[in-house]
Amino acid sequence: MARANLGELEEQILLVLLRLDDERNAVDVAEHLGELTGRDVSAATTFMVMRRLETRGLLTSRVGDPEPELGGRPRRFYRIRVKAALPLLRASRQARLVLWDGLEERLR
Amino acid sequence: MTPRWLRALVRILPDACRDEVLTELADQHARVRQRHGRLAAWRWAAAQPWAVWRARYTHDDREDSMTLSGWTHDALAALRMIRRRPTLGLTVVATVAVSVAAIAAVTSIVDAVLLRPLPYPDAERLVWIGSYDPGPESPPFDPAHAARASSNPMDVVDWAERARTVAALAPFETVEGTILAGSRPLRVSMTSVRATIDRVLGVPPLHGRLFVEADYDEGVHVLVLSHRLWRSAFGADPAVVGRMVDVGGTTHEVIGVLPPLSPGFPNDESDLWRPLPPPAPTFQNRGGVWQRVVGRLAPGVTLDQAKQDFARVARELAEEYPKTNDTRQVHVTPYRDGVVGSTGSVLALLVGAVALVLIIACANVGHLLLVSAQGRQRELAVRAAMGAQPARIARLLLAESAWLAVAGGAVGVMLAPWVLRGFLRLYPETLPAVGDVSLQLPALLAASAATLAAALVAVVPALLGVRGRNLQAAIKAGERGAEHRSQRHMRAALVVTQVALSTALLVGGGLLVRTFLAMRAVDPGFNAGNVLSFNLALGQARYPELADEVRFYEEFFARVDAIPGVEVAGASTLLPFTPGEFGDGFYRVGFDDVYPNIPIARLQNVTAGYFGAVGLPLRKGRYFSASDDASGPPVVIVNEALEQRDFAGEALGQRIRFRGVEAEIVGVVGEKQHRSLREEPRPEMFYPRAQVVHPRLLSWVAVRTSVDPWLVLPEVQDVLSRLDPGVAMAHVDTMTGRIDRALAPDRFRAVLVALMAVVALLLAGIGLYGVVAYAVSRDARTIAIRMALGSTAGQTVTRVVQHVLGLVGTGVALGAVLAWAGHTLVAGFLAGVTAFDPLTLVAVVGLVVFVALGAALGPAARASRVDPALVLRAQ
C-alpha cells in the first residue's frame, strides 16, 4: 500500500528535518518551514503529516519529558531516518530537475 | 493554559493523536502571540479550524494541496455510486419530487391566502365589526363568517359615537345593479359605503378623489370605480373622472378610481362604490340587520381591548333597547380572518396531508438508502479497510442522499406549477385571492426545506445501519452480509411507519370521498336537470312601481315561453344555490301568535311559472295561476317543512298574516335544499309576484327546457335585449352547474386528500416491495436449504407473505389508532358519514393489504423459483 512518491508538504518537512539534523517537534518544523519557504503551516497539519511519515518508516519519534511551560504535558520529537528517506527525496529532486530542465531559458 | 476552543477543535481528530496535536497547537499559539503580537495570534487562530480539518481528512493517501478537497471527492464518488444503481436513484428522485412538488404547490396557496400581507397600510388594525343574535340553540359566533355578519344601521351610529377603540367605522351595503357604460348594459356589484374608504382602508385613489362629506347629501350621485371595472369597461382612461354613467336609470358622476386591491374591499367582486347616506332622522328600525361594517382600530389599541370596548357598548345598548338588543352581541374580528373564512381549516387539512406524504417519502427514501447501504457492505468494508474512517463513510452516504434529494427537489420544483394548476382547477371560486396564487419565494423556500429535510432524514437509517458495525467482518460475510438485528428492526420500523401513515391518510381521504358521494346522492328536492338560470337587475329607477316590473316579466315570459325548446319559465327573488336569503316572521290567523314569538320562514316572491321551471313538486292544493294578481284574493304557498312545523300537517285553507295582509294557503310544495346539500330543508313561504307586499327588485329567472339548456341561451338573450336593452343578464348557469359548484369544496377536499393518500400508499408499496425483495435475496441461502430439505414453493411463498402481513398488520393497526387520534381534523368536513365509519376502515384495510400483497408477491414468487443447487453452489 505504501506509495513510492512524496507529497509536496511531506517532501518539505523531510528536507527541513534533514537540514536541522536533529530531533524536532511539530511547532519547530512548522516555524522553520515558514522561515525558509514563507509557507504558513499549522502545527496540527505538520504533526499529522509527520505521524503519517512515521508510519511509512521515514521518521522515528520519541516522547519527551513533561514540559512545565506546556502545562506539564510531554510532547513528541521526530527524527528523520536518512537511509529510508533519502532515495525518495532524491527521486523527487530528480523528477523536478528533469521537469525544469531547459524551461528557464524558454520562459525568460 | 490550553485555550478551550482549541480543545473543541481537535475533537474531530483520532483519539490516538488528539492530545499531542493539542499540545503542539497550544505551543504554536503561545509562540505566535509572544513574537508577533495579539493580532497575529488572532489571525493564526482564525486559520486553525480549516487547518485541523485538513489535517484530519487528508492524512490517508492524498496530499492536501494537490487534490480535490474531501467533500468534492466524496460528492463525485457518491455520484458514481448512484450511476451504478440507476433504478434506485430514479425511485428516490421520483419519491422526493412528488412530495416536494406537492409542498411547493400547497405553500403557494397558503402564502397567497394566509401569509401575504393585505394591500392596506397597517392592515393589522383593520377589523370586521358585526352583530350576532344567538338563539337558544345557536352555535357560538364563527369568526370565519365575520365578513358576512350584518348589523343594524342605528346600532352602527351608536357604535361610532360610543366606542373608544376605533379610529373610523365604515358601514356598507352591497347590491347588484346594471350600469350603462357606452351603449351596452353591464352587470356590476355595487357597494354603498358610509364614512370615507380612505380613512378606514388607508388607500388613496389612483385617479380623482374619494368621497367627502358633501357626497352623502341627498340628490348627489357620485361613484368611485374599481381598478378592474375602470380597465374592462372604460379602457383604463384616466379622463374617466368627471364622466357621467347611468346606474340603474340614475346618472352618476365618476369622481375617482381605486388602485388594484387584492383581496378587494369588501370582496374581489366589488366593481364600484357609492356613498351610503346616514340613516334618516325618521328611521327608527332597530330590529333588522343588513349593514356590514369594517373598522380601523385606533393606534396602539389591541384586538382584545377593542373586543372589550364593543362588548361594553353592546351591554349599554341592550339596557337602553331591551326589545331589540337584549341578546345581541357585537364581534370584532381581524380583517384577514373574515376574508379567509373557512379556507384556513381546509388549508390546514391540506398542509397536514402534504406533511404526511413528505414524512412517508423520507421514510421511503431512508429505507431505500439503508437497503442500498446494506447491499454495499462489502464495498464499504473495503473502503474502511483501506483506511476510510467511519465519518468518511458517513460523509459518502450523506453525499449520496444529498445528490438524490437535490435532484428530486429540482424535479419537484419543475413539476410544482402543474401540480398547483391542478389544485387550483379543483377549487376555482371559493378561495379568496385565488387569482394571485403563483410559485413565489415562500414556495421555493418550502421546497428547499423539504429537500434538505429529505436529504438529512433519509440518510439517518443508513448511518445508524453502518455505525458500530464491524465492517471487516462484513468483508468475510460478503454481499450476503449477516444482518444485524438492529438493522432488521430499523427496516421493519420504517415500513410500519409508512404503512401506518398511509393508512391514516387513506382513512381521512376515504371519509371525505364518502362525504362527497353522500352529498352528490342527496336529493335536492327539486328537478335540477335541464334548467337554465340567471339574474336580472331591473333597477328601481327604470321600474319604480311593482306594476312596471310585473308587466316586464309578463311580456318577457310570454316571449321566452314561445322559444322552441323552452317548456316553462319563471322568476323568483331567490333560486336554490344562488347567494342571498330573505327570512321574516308571520302570524297564523286563529293562533295566539304574539311578537316576538312568531314563526319565521324563508320568503320568496315568485311568478306563476316558477314552480314548473324549478321542478318543485306539488303535494297538496294548487300552484299559483294567472288569476292570483293584484285584484285577486291574497294567496300563499308553503312547503312541507312549514306545514309540519306550524300547522301539524294540515296547512291547506289556513290563513296567515304578513305585514298586515291576510292570505290563504292554497298549496303545499315539497321541501328543497337551498344553500347547500348539507342543510336541513327549512320552512318556506311563496308569494305570487303580482301580490307582493314587500317589493324586491332583484330577480332570478329559471327556464326549464326540453333540450340542452345552453342551446336556448342566445334566444333568451335576444328576447331580453329587444324588450329592454338597458337590462343585462348575469350569473348565467344551469341549475346542475350551481349544485355542482356547491359541491366544489367537498370535491376539493375529497380529491386532494384521497390523491395524497394514494400517493402515500404507492410510496408505501414501493417501500414494502424493497423490503421484501431485499429480505428474499438476503435469505436466498436459507430458502435454498429449506427447499433442498423438501419445503415446497407454496410454503416458501406463504412464509414471505406471512412476514409481510406481520409488518402490514402492525402498520394498519397503528394507522387506525393514528386516524382515530386525528379524526377531529376531518370531522368538521364530514356529512352523511361518521368519523368512525366501519365501511371506510374495512375498505382501507382491504386496500392496504391488497397493495402490500401485490408488492410482496413478485419477490415471493422469485423466492419460490429458487434453484437450491445453484444458490448453494454459488455460496
mmCIF file of N, CA and C in Angstrom, chain A residues 1 3 6-10 25-28 30-31 39 41-45 47-48 51-52 63 70 73-76, chain B residues 2 13-14 16-17 20-21 23-28 31 35 48 51-52 55 58-66 386:
data_model
loop_
_atom_site.group_PDB
_atom_site.id
_atom_site.type_symbol
_atom_site.label_atom_id
_atom_site.label_comp_id
_atom_site.label_asym_id
_atom_site.label_seq_id
_atom_site.Cartn_x
_atom_site.Cartn_y
_atom_site.Cartn_z
ATOM 1 N N MET A 1 0.812 -1.213 0.000
ATOM 2 C CA MET A 1 0.000 0.000 0.000
ATOM 3 C C MET A 1 0.851 1.272 0.000
ATOM 4 N N ARG A 3 3.055 4.272 -0.754
ATOM 5 C CA ARG A 3 3.287 4.964 -2.003
ATOM 6 C C ARG A 3 4.788 5.097 -2.217
ATOM 7 N N LEU A 6 6.457 11.156 -2.870
ATOM 8 C CA LEU A 6 6.227 12.029 -1.727
ATOM 9 C C LEU A 6 5.297 13.158 -2.141
ATOM 10 N N GLY A 7 4.427 13.547 -1.207
ATOM 11 C CA GLY A 7 3.631 14.740 -1.434
ATOM 12 C C GLY A 7 4.497 15.960 -1.202
ATOM 13 N N GLU A 8 4.037 17.110 -1.626
ATOM 14 C CA GLU A 8 4.859 18.312 -1.538
ATOM 15 C C GLU A 8 5.185 18.661 -0.092
ATOM 16 N N LEU A 9 4.161 18.653 0.761
ATOM 17 C CA LEU A 9 4.380 19.007 2.163
ATOM 18 C C LEU A 9 5.245 17.954 2.840
ATOM 19 N N GLU A 10 5.040 16.707 2.472
ATOM 20 C CA GLU A 10 5.865 15.627 3.016
ATOM 21 C C GLU A 10 7.336 15.866 2.668
ATOM 22 N N ASN A 25 10.181 18.979 17.280
ATOM 23 C CA ASN A 25 8.730 18.840 17.439
ATOM 24 C C ASN A 25 8.014 19.558 16.285
ATOM 25 N N ALA A 26 6.707 19.388 16.229
ATOM 26 C CA ALA A 26 5.922 19.884 15.089
ATOM 27 C C ALA A 26 5.993 21.396 14.952
ATOM 28 N N VAL A 27 5.964 22.111 16.093
ATOM 29 C CA VAL A 27 5.953 23.569 16.016
ATOM 30 C C VAL A 27 7.275 24.076 15.442
ATOM 31 N N ASP A 28 8.397 23.470 15.881
ATOM 32 C CA ASP A 28 9.696 23.862 15.339
ATOM 33 C C ASP A 28 9.738 23.676 13.833
ATOM 34 N N ALA A 30 7.279 23.467 11.728
ATOM 35 C CA ALA A 30 6.379 24.404 11.055
ATOM 36 C C ALA A 30 7.021 25.783 10.951
ATOM 37 N N GLU A 31 7.684 26.209 12.041
ATOM 38 C CA GLU A 31 8.315 27.526 12.036
ATOM 39 C C GLU A 31 9.441 27.611 11.015
ATOM 40 N N ARG A 39 5.807 29.619 3.765
ATOM 41 C CA ARG A 39 4.549 28.879 3.797
ATOM 42 C C ARG A 39 4.028 28.828 5.231
ATOM 43 N N VAL A 41 2.179 27.101 7.872
ATOM 44 C CA VAL A 41 1.651 25.762 8.089
ATOM 45 C C VAL A 41 1.232 25.618 9.546
ATOM 46 N N SER A 42 0.080 25.019 9.745
ATOM 47 C CA SER A 42 -0.394 24.798 11.112
ATOM 48 C C SER A 42 0.391 23.658 11.748
ATOM 49 N N ALA A 43 0.590 23.772 13.058
ATOM 50 C CA ALA A 43 1.258 22.695 13.787
ATOM 51 C C ALA A 43 0.458 21.411 13.693
ATOM 52 N N ALA A 44 -0.866 21.588 13.599
ATOM 53 C CA ALA A 44 -1.713 20.397 13.513
ATOM 54 C C ALA A 44 -1.424 19.623 12.231
ATOM 55 N N THR A 45 -1.372 20.355 11.113
ATOM 56 C CA THR A 45 -1.097 19.705 9.830
ATOM 57 C C THR A 45 0.283 19.064 9.853
ATOM 58 N N PHE A 47 2.007 18.070 12.353
ATOM 59 C CA PHE A 47 2.047 16.893 13.214
ATOM 60 C C PHE A 47 1.452 15.677 12.519
ATOM 61 N N MET A 48 0.290 15.884 11.864
ATOM 62 C CA MET A 48 -0.376 14.750 11.241
ATOM 63 C C MET A 48 0.461 14.208 10.076
ATOM 64 N N ARG A 51 3.309 12.234 11.535
ATOM 65 C CA ARG A 51 2.792 10.971 12.031
ATOM 66 C C ARG A 51 2.666 9.964 10.895
ATOM 67 N N ARG A 52 2.166 10.483 9.769
ATOM 68 C CA ARG A 52 1.985 9.625 8.602
ATOM 69 C C ARG A 52 3.344 9.164 8.068
ATOM 70 N N VAL A 63 8.751 10.217 22.776
ATOM 71 C CA VAL A 63 8.003 11.166 23.603
ATOM 72 C C VAL A 63 8.959 11.743 24.625
ATOM 73 N N LEU A 70 4.357 23.747 28.993
ATOM 74 C CA LEU A 70 3.216 23.199 28.242
ATOM 75 C C LEU A 70 2.177 22.629 29.207
ATOM 76 N N ARG A 73 2.736 18.812 30.150
ATOM 77 C CA ARG A 73 2.484 17.690 29.242
ATOM 78 C C ARG A 73 3.756 17.360 28.458
ATOM 79 N N PRO A 74 3.924 16.080 28.087
ATOM 80 C CA PRO A 74 5.066 15.715 27.270
ATOM 81 C C PRO A 74 4.752 16.006 25.813
ATOM 82 N N ARG A 75 5.749 16.169 24.949
ATOM 83 C CA ARG A 75 5.495 16.314 23.531
ATOM 84 C C ARG A 75 6.374 15.346 22.753
ATOM 85 N N ARG A 76 6.040 15.167 21.471
ATOM 86 C CA ARG A 76 6.707 14.152 20.659
ATOM 87 C C ARG A 76 7.746 14.812 19.769
ATOM 88 N N THR B 2 -4.208 25.711 27.974
ATOM 89 C CA THR B 2 -4.711 25.448 26.629
ATOM 90 C C THR B 2 -6.066 26.137 26.442
ATOM 91 N N LEU B 13 -10.229 14.883 15.651
ATOM 92 C CA LEU B 13 -9.050 14.059 15.341
ATOM 93 C C LEU B 13 -9.162 12.692 16.016
ATOM 94 N N PRO B 14 -8.449 11.705 15.485
ATOM 95 C CA PRO B 14 -8.448 10.387 16.116
ATOM 96 C C PRO B 14 -7.938 10.476 17.549
ATOM 97 N N ALA B 16 -5.940 8.768 19.215
ATOM 98 C CA ALA B 16 -4.530 8.464 19.446
ATOM 99 C C ALA B 16 -3.642 9.711 19.421
ATOM 100 N N CYS B 17 -3.977 10.680 18.581
ATOM 101 C CA CYS B 17 -3.095 11.824 18.445
ATOM 102 C C CYS B 17 -3.702 13.133 18.914
ATOM 103 N N GLU B 20 -1.698 15.079 21.618
ATOM 104 C CA GLU B 20 -0.402 15.566 21.139
ATOM 105 C C GLU B 20 -0.575 16.757 20.213
ATOM 106 N N VAL B 21 -1.585 16.689 19.322
ATOM 107 C CA VAL B 21 -1.823 17.817 18.438
ATOM 108 C C VAL B 21 -2.214 19.041 19.248
ATOM 109 N N THR B 23 -1.274 19.772 22.224
ATOM 110 C CA THR B 23 -0.057 20.318 22.825
ATOM 111 C C THR B 23 0.692 21.188 21.815
ATOM 112 N N GLU B 24 0.830 20.669 20.596
ATOM 113 C CA GLU B 24 1.561 21.417 19.580
ATOM 114 C C GLU B 24 0.850 22.726 19.252
ATOM 115 N N LEU B 25 -0.467 22.638 19.106
ATOM 116 C CA LEU B 25 -1.227 23.839 18.746
ATOM 117 C C LEU B 25 -1.131 24.892 19.836
ATOM 118 N N ALA B 26 -1.230 24.445 21.082
ATOM 119 C CA ALA B 26 -1.158 25.395 22.200
ATOM 120 C C ALA B 26 0.202 26.091 22.193
ATOM 121 N N ASP B 27 1.235 25.333 21.917
ATOM 122 C CA ASP B 27 2.593 25.895 21.895
ATOM 123 C C ASP B 27 2.732 26.898 20.762
ATOM 124 N N GLN B 28 2.237 26.492 19.590
ATOM 125 C CA GLN B 28 2.346 27.395 18.445
ATOM 126 C C GLN B 28 1.577 28.695 18.695
ATOM 127 N N ARG B 31 3.603 30.864 20.962
ATOM 128 C CA ARG B 31 4.773 31.468 20.296
ATOM 129 C C ARG B 31 4.375 32.584 19.358
ATOM 130 N N ARG B 35 5.715 36.430 19.804
ATOM 131 C CA ARG B 35 6.644 37.061 18.862
ATOM 132 C C ARG B 35 5.979 38.095 17.978
ATOM 133 N N GLN B 48 -7.032 28.104 12.081
ATOM 134 C CA GLN B 48 -6.866 26.754 12.616
ATOM 135 C C GLN B 48 -8.002 25.767 12.329
ATOM 136 N N ALA B 51 -7.290 24.335 9.137
ATOM 137 C CA ALA B 51 -6.042 23.571 9.172
ATOM 138 C C ALA B 51 -6.249 22.209 9.831
ATOM 139 N N VAL B 52 -6.984 22.227 10.951
ATOM 140 C CA VAL B 52 -7.196 20.961 11.658
ATOM 141 C C VAL B 52 -8.083 20.045 10.815
ATOM 142 N N ALA B 55 -5.944 18.607 8.294
ATOM 143 C CA ALA B 55 -5.053 17.634 8.919
ATOM 144 C C ALA B 55 -5.789 16.326 9.158
ATOM 145 N N THR B 58 -6.948 14.693 5.326
ATOM 146 C CA THR B 58 -6.026 14.476 4.212
ATOM 147 C C THR B 58 -4.890 13.574 4.634
ATOM 148 N N HIS B 59 -5.130 12.843 5.716
ATOM 149 C CA HIS B 59 -3.989 12.071 6.170
ATOM 150 C C HIS B 59 -4.030 10.628 5.695
ATOM 151 N N ASP B 60 -4.964 10.284 4.792
ATOM 152 C CA ASP B 60 -4.908 8.894 4.324
ATOM 153 C C ASP B 60 -3.879 8.736 3.205
ATOM 154 N N ASP B 61 -4.298 8.861 1.977
ATOM 155 C CA ASP B 61 -3.285 8.642 0.947
ATOM 156 C C ASP B 61 -3.242 9.802 -0.024
ATOM 157 N N ARG B 62 -3.658 10.949 0.396
ATOM 158 C CA ARG B 62 -3.677 12.045 -0.542
ATOM 159 C C ARG B 62 -2.980 13.257 0.049
ATOM 160 N N GLU B 63 -2.304 13.982 -0.807
ATOM 161 C CA GLU B 63 -1.630 15.190 -0.358
ATOM 162 C C GLU B 63 -2.631 16.335 -0.371
ATOM 163 N N ASP B 64 -2.588 17.151 0.683
ATOM 164 C CA ASP B 64 -3.619 18.172 0.834
ATOM 165 C C ASP B 64 -3.681 19.154 -0.323
ATOM 166 N N SER B 65 -2.540 19.733 -0.665
ATOM 167 C CA SER B 65 -2.598 20.851 -1.595
ATOM 168 C C SER B 65 -2.787 20.402 -3.032
ATOM 169 N N MET B 66 -2.697 19.096 -3.283
ATOM 170 C CA MET B 66 -2.662 18.677 -4.679
ATOM 171 C C MET B 66 -3.932 17.965 -5.145
ATOM 172 N N MET B 386 -9.264 0.131 3.767
ATOM 173 C CA MET B 386 -8.237 0.948 3.134
ATOM 174 C C MET B 386 -7.981 2.235 3.907
#
